[in-house]
Structure formats: C-alpha cells, structure tokens
Coordinates of N, CA and C in Angstrom, one line a residue:
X1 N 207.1 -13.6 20.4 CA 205.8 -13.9 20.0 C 205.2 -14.9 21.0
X2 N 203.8 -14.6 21.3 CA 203.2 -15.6 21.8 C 203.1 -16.9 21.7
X3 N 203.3 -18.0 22.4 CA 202.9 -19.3 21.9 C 201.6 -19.8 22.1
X4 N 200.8 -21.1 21.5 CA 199.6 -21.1 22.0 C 199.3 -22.5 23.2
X5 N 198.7 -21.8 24.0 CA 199.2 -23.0 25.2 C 198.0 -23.8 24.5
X6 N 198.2 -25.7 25.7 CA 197.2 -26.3 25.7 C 196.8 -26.8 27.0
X7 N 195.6 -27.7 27.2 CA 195.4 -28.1 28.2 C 196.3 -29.3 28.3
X8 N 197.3 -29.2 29.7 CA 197.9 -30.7 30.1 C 196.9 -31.9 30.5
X9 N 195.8 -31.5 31.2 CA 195.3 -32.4 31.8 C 193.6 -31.9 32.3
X10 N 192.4 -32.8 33.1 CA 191.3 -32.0 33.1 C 191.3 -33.2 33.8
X11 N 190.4 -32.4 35.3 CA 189.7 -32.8 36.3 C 188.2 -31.8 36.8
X12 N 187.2 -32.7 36.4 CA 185.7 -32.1 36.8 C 185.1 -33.0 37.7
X13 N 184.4 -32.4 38.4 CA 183.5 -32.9 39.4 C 182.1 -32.6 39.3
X14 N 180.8 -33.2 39.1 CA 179.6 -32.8 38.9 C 179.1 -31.7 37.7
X15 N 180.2 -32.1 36.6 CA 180.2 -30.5 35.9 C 179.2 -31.3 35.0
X16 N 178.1 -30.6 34.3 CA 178.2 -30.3 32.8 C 178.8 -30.4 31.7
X17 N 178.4 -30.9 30.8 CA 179.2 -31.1 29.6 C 178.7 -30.1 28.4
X18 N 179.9 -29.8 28.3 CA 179.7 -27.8 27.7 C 180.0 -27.4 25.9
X19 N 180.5 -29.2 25.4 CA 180.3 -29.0 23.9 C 179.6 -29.9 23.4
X20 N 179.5 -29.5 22.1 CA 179.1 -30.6 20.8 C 179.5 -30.3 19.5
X21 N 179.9 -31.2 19.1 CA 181.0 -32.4 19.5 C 181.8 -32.2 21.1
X22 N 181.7 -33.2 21.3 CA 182.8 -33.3 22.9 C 183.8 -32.8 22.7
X23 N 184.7 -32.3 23.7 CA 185.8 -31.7 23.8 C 186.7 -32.4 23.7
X24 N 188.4 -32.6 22.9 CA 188.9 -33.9 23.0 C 190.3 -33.1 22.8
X25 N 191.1 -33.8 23.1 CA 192.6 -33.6 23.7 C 193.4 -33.8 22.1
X26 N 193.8 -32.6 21.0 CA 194.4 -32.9 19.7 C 195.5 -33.4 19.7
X27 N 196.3 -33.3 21.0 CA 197.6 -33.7 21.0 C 197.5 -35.3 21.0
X28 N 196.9 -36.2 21.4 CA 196.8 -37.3 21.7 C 195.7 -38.1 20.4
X29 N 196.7 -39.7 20.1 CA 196.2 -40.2 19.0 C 194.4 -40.7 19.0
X30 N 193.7 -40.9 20.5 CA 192.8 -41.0 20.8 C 191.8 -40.1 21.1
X31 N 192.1 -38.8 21.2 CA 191.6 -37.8 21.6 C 191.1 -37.5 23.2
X32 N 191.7 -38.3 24.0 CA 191.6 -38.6 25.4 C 192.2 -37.9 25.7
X33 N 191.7 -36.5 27.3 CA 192.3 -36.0 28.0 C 193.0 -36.5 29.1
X34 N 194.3 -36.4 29.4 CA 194.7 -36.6 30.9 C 193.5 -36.0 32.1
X35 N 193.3 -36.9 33.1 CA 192.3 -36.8 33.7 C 191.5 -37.5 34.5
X36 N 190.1 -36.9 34.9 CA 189.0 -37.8 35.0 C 187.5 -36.5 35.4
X37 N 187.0 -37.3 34.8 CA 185.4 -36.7 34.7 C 184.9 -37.3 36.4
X38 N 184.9 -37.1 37.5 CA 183.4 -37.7 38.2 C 182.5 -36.6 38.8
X39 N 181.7 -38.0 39.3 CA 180.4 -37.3 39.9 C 179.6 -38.3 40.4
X40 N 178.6 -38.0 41.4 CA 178.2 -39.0 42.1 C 176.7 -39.4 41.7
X41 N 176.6 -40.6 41.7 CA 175.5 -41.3 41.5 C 175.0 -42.4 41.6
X42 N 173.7 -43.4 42.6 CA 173.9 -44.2 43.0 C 172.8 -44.9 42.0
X43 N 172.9 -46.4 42.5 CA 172.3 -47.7 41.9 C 171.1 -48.1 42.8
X44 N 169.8 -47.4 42.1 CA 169.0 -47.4 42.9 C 168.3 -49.2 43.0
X45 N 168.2 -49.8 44.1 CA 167.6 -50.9 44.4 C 166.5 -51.8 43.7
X46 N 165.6 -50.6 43.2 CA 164.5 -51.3 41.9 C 165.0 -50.7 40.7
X47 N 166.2 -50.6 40.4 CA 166.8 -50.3 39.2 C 167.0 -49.1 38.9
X48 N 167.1 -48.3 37.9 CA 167.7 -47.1 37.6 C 168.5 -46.7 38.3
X49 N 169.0 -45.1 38.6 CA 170.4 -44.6 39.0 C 169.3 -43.1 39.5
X50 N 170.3 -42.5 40.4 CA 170.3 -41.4 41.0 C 171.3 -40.6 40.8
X51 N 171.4 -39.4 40.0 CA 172.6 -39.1 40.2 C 172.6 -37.8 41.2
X52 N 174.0 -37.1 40.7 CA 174.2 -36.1 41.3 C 173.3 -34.9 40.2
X53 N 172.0 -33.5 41.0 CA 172.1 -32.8 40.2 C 172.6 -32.2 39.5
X54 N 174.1 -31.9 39.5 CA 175.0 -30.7 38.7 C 175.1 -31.6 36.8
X55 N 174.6 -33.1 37.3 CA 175.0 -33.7 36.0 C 173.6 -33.4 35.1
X56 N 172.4 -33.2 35.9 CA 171.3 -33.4 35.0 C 170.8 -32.6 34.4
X57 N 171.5 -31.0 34.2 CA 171.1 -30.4 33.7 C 170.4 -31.0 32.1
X58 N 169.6 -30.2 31.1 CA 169.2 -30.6 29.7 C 169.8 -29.9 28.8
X59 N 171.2 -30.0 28.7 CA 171.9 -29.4 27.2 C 172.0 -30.6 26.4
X60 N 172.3 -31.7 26.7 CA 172.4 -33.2 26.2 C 173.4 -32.9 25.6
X61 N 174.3 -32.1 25.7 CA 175.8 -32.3 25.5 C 176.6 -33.3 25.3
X62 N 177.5 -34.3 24.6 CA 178.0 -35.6 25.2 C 179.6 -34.8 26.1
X63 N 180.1 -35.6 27.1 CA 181.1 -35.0 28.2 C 182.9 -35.3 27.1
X64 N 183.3 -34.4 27.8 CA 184.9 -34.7 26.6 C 185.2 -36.2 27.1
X65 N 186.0 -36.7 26.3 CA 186.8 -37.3 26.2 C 187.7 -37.4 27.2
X66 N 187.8 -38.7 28.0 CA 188.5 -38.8 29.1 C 188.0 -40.1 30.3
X67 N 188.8 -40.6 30.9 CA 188.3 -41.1 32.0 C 187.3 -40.9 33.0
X68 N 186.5 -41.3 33.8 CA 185.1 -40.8 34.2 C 184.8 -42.0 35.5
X69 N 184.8 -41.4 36.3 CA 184.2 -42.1 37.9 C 183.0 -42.0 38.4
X70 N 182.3 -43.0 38.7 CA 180.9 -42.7 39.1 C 180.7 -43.1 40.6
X71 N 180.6 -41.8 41.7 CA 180.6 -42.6 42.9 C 179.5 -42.7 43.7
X72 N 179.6 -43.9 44.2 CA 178.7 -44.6 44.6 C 178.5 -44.6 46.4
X73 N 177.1 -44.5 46.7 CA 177.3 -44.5 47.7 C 176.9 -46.0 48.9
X74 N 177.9 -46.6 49.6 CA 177.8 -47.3 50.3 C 177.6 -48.9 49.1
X75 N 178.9 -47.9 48.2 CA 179.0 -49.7 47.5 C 180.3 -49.0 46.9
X76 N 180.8 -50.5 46.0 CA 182.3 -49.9 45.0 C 181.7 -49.0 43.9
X77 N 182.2 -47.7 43.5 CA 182.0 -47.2 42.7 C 182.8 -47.7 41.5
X78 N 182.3 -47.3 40.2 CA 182.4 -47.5 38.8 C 183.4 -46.3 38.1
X79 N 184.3 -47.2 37.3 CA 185.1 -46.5 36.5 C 185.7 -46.6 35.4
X80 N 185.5 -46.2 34.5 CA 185.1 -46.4 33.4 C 186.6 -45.4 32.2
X81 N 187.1 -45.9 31.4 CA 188.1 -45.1 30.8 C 187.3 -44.6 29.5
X82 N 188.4 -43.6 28.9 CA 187.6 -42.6 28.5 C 186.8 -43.6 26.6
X83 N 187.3 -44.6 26.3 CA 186.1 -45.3 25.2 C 185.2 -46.0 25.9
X84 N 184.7 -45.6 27.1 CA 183.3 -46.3 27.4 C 182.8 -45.6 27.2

C-alpha cells in the first residue's frame, strides 16, 4: 500500500501566497515549515517599501508558515522567523 508522503521542508522565492488559511507544516507543534520564504524588497528613503513584483500580486492570501527573508538592496536585509 501506498504511504502518504509529506513535505520535509519549503523554499520560495518571490512566490505568491496560494492559501487561506496559510499553509502550515502538521507535523510540527508550531505549524512552521522547514525553510524560508524570500523575496526582494527595499526601504524606500521617504519611507515605505518597494518590493519585488511576483509578491504583489491581489489574492491577499496570508504566506505559510515559516521563516521569511527580505532582501534588501545596498543595505542588511531583514529576517524574520516564521511568528513574525
């Protein structure tokens, strides 16, 4: 008989966030995937953010669960674990 796999771990780059409720890892007591979410986006000078477009799509989806890097350009980028 078949068994039913799962995901070990998840790495995206500029993706989309493709549920609702967010996608979240059952095996684990926090629901945190092994991983990291990034994608690029900078800290614009009179405030707000730039980001990358693949993020801005309008589903307002919230992103699974997991670690998440924001990179930045021509400064330290931001990283954030997956309860920020």
């Amino acid at each position: 008989a078949a068994s039913v796999g799962y995901v070990d771990s998840l790495y995206t780059y500029g993706s989309p966030a493709v549920a609702d409720p967010p996608l979240q890892d059952s095996r684990t007591p926090d629901g945190c995937f092994k991983g990291l979410r990034a994608y690029c986006e900078n800290d614009l000078s009179g405030g707000g953010k730039q980001a990358d477009a693949r993020v801005l799509n309008q589903n307002y989806y919230p992103h699974p669960k997991m670690n998440v890097l924001s990179l930045q350009w021509d400064k330290d980028s931001h990283l954030g674990g997956c309860k920020d």
